[in-house]
XYZ file of N, CA and C in Angstrom:
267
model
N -61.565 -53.544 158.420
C -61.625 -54.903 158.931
C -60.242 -55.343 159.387
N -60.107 -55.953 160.197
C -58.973 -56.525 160.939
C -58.339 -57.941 160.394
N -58.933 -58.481 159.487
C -59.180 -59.936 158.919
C -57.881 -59.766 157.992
N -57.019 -60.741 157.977
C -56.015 -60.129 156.688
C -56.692 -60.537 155.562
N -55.656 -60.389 154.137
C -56.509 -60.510 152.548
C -56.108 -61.983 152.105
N -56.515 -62.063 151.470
C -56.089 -63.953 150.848
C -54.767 -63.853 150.332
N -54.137 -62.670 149.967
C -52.869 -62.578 149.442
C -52.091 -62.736 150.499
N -52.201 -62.429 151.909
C -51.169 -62.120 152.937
C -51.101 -63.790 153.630
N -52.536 -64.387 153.332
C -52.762 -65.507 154.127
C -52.047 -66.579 153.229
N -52.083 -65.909 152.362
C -51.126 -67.489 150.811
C -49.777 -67.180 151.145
N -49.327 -65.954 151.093
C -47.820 -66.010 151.619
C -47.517 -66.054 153.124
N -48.216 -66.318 153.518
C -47.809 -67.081 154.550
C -47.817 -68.333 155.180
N -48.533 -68.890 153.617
C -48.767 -70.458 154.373
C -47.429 -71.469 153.548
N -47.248 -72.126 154.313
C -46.517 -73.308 154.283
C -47.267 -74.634 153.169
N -46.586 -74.571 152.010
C -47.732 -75.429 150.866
C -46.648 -76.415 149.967
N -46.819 -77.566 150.331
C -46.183 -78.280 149.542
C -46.195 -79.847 149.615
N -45.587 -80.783 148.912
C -46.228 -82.158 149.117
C -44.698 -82.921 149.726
N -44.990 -83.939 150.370
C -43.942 -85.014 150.550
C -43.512 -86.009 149.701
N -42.320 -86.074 149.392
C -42.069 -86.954 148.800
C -40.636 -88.244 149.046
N -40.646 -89.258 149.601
C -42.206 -90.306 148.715
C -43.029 -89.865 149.816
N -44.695 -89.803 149.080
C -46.054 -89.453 149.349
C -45.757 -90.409 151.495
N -46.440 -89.558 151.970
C -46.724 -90.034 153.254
C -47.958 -90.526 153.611
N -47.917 -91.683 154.380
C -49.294 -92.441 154.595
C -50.064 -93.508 152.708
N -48.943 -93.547 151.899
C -49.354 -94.159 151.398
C -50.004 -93.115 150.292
N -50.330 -91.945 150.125
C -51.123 -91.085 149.072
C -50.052 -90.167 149.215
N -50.188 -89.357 147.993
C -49.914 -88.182 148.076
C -50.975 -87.069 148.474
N -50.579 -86.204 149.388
C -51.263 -85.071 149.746
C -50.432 -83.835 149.960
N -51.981 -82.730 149.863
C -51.005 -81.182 149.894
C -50.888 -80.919 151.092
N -49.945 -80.379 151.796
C -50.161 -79.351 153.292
C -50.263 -78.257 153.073
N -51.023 -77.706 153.602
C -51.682 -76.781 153.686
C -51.598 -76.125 154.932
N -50.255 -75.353 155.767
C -50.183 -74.965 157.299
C -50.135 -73.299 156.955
N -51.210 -72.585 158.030
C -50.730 -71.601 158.418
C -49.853 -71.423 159.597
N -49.132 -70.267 159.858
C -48.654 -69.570 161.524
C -49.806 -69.128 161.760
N -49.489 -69.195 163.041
C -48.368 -70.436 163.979
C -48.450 -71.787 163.985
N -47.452 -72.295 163.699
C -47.233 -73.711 163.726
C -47.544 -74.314 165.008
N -47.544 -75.493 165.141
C -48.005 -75.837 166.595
C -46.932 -76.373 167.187
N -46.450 -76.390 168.340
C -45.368 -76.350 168.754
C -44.364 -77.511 168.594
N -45.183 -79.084 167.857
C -44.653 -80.456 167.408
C -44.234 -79.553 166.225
N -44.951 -79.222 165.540
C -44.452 -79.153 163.865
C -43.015 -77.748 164.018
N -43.210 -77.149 164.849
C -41.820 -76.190 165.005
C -40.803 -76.821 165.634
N -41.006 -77.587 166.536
C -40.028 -78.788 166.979
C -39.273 -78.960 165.925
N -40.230 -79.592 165.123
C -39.962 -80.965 163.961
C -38.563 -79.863 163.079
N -39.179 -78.855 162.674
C -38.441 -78.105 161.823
C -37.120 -77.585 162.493
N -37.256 -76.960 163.698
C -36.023 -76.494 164.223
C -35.300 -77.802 164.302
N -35.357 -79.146 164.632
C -34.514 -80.205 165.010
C -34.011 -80.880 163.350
N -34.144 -79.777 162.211
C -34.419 -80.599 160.766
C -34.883 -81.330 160.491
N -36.552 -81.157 160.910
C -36.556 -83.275 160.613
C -38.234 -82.750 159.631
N -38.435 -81.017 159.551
C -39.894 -80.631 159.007
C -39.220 -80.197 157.760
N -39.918 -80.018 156.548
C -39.578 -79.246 155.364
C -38.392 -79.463 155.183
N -37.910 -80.427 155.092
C -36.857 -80.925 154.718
C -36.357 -81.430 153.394
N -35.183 -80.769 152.811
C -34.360 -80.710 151.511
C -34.927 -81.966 150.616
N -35.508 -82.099 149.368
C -35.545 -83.333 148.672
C -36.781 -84.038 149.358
N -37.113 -84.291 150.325
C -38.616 -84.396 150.920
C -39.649 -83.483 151.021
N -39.835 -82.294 151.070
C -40.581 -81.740 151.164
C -40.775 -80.672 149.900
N -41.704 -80.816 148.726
C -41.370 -79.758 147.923
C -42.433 -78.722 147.991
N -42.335 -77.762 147.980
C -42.855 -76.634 148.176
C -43.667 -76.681 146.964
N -45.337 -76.388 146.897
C -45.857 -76.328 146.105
C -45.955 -75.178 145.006
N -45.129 -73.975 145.233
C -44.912 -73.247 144.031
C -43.714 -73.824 142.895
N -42.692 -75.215 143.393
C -41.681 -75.677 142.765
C -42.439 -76.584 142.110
N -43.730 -77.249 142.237
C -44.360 -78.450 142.056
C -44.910 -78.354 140.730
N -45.651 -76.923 141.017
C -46.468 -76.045 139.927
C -45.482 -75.729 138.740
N -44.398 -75.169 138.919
C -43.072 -74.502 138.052
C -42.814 -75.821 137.524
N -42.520 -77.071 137.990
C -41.863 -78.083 137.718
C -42.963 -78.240 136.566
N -44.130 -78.828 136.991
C -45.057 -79.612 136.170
C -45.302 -78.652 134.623
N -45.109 -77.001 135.164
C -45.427 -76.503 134.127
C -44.434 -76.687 132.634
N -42.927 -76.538 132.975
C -41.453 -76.634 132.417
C -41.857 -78.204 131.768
N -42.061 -79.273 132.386
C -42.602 -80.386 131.678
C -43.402 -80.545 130.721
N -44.887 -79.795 130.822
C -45.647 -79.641 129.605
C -45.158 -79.025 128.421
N -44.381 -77.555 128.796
C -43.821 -77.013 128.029
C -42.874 -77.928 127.249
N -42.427 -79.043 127.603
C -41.667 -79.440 126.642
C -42.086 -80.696 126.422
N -42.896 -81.055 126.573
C -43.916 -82.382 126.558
C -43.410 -83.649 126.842
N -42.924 -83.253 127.544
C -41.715 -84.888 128.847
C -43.052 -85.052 129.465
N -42.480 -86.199 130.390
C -43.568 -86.767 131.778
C -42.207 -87.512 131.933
N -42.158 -87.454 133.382
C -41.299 -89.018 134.359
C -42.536 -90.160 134.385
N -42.087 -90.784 133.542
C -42.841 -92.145 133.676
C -42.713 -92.661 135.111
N -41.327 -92.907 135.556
C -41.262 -93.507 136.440
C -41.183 -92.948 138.058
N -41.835 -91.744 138.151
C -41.603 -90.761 139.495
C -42.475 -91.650 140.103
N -43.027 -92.541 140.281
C -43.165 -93.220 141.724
C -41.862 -93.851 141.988
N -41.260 -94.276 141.418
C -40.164 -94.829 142.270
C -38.927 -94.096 142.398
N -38.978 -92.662 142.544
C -38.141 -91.943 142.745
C -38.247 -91.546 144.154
N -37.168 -91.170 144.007
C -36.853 -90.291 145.765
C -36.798 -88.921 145.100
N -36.513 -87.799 146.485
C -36.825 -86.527 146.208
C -36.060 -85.808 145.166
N -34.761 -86.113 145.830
C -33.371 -85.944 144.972
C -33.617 -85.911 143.450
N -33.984 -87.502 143.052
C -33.838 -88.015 142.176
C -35.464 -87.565 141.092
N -36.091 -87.165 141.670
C -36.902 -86.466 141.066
C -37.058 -84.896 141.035
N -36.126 -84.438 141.485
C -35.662 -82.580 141.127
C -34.874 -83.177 140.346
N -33.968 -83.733 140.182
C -32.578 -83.911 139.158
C -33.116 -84.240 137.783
N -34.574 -84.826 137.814
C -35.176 -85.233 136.343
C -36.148 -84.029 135.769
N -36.462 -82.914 136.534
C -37.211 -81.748 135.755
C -36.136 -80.845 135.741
């Protein structure tokens, strides 16, 4: 079959959330390649996946997990910025 495997299609996708949440919610992205030629724009001009805004959902997962493990919570991560919520896990 010509179809790739779910392993090749996960590492290659682009997965992670914005932060602060965009449009008011938080949501996951979920992009495969090829990007469409706005969202490669966006990134080549720095303005996509960008440092402290954009966290990659395997850091999200690691983060939340390191938290349970030690049985913290950020009470207050809505009113954090990106920065300021990597600097607290």
């Amino acid at each position: 079959s010509d179809a790739p495997d779910r392993a090749r299609l996960r590492a290659a996708a682009v997965t992670g959330l914005n932060v602060p949440p965009s449009q008011f919610q938080l949501h996951l992205q979920f992009l495969l390649p090829p990007l469409v030629p706005a969202h490669l724009q966006l990134y080549r001009q720095g303005r996509h996946f960008t440092k402290h805004r954009f966290l990659p959902l395997d850091y999200v997962l690691a983060a939340l997990d390191a938290l349970a493990e030690r049985g913290e919570a950020v009470a207050d991560a809505a009113g954090l910025d990106g920065a300021a919520l990597v600097a607290r896990v």
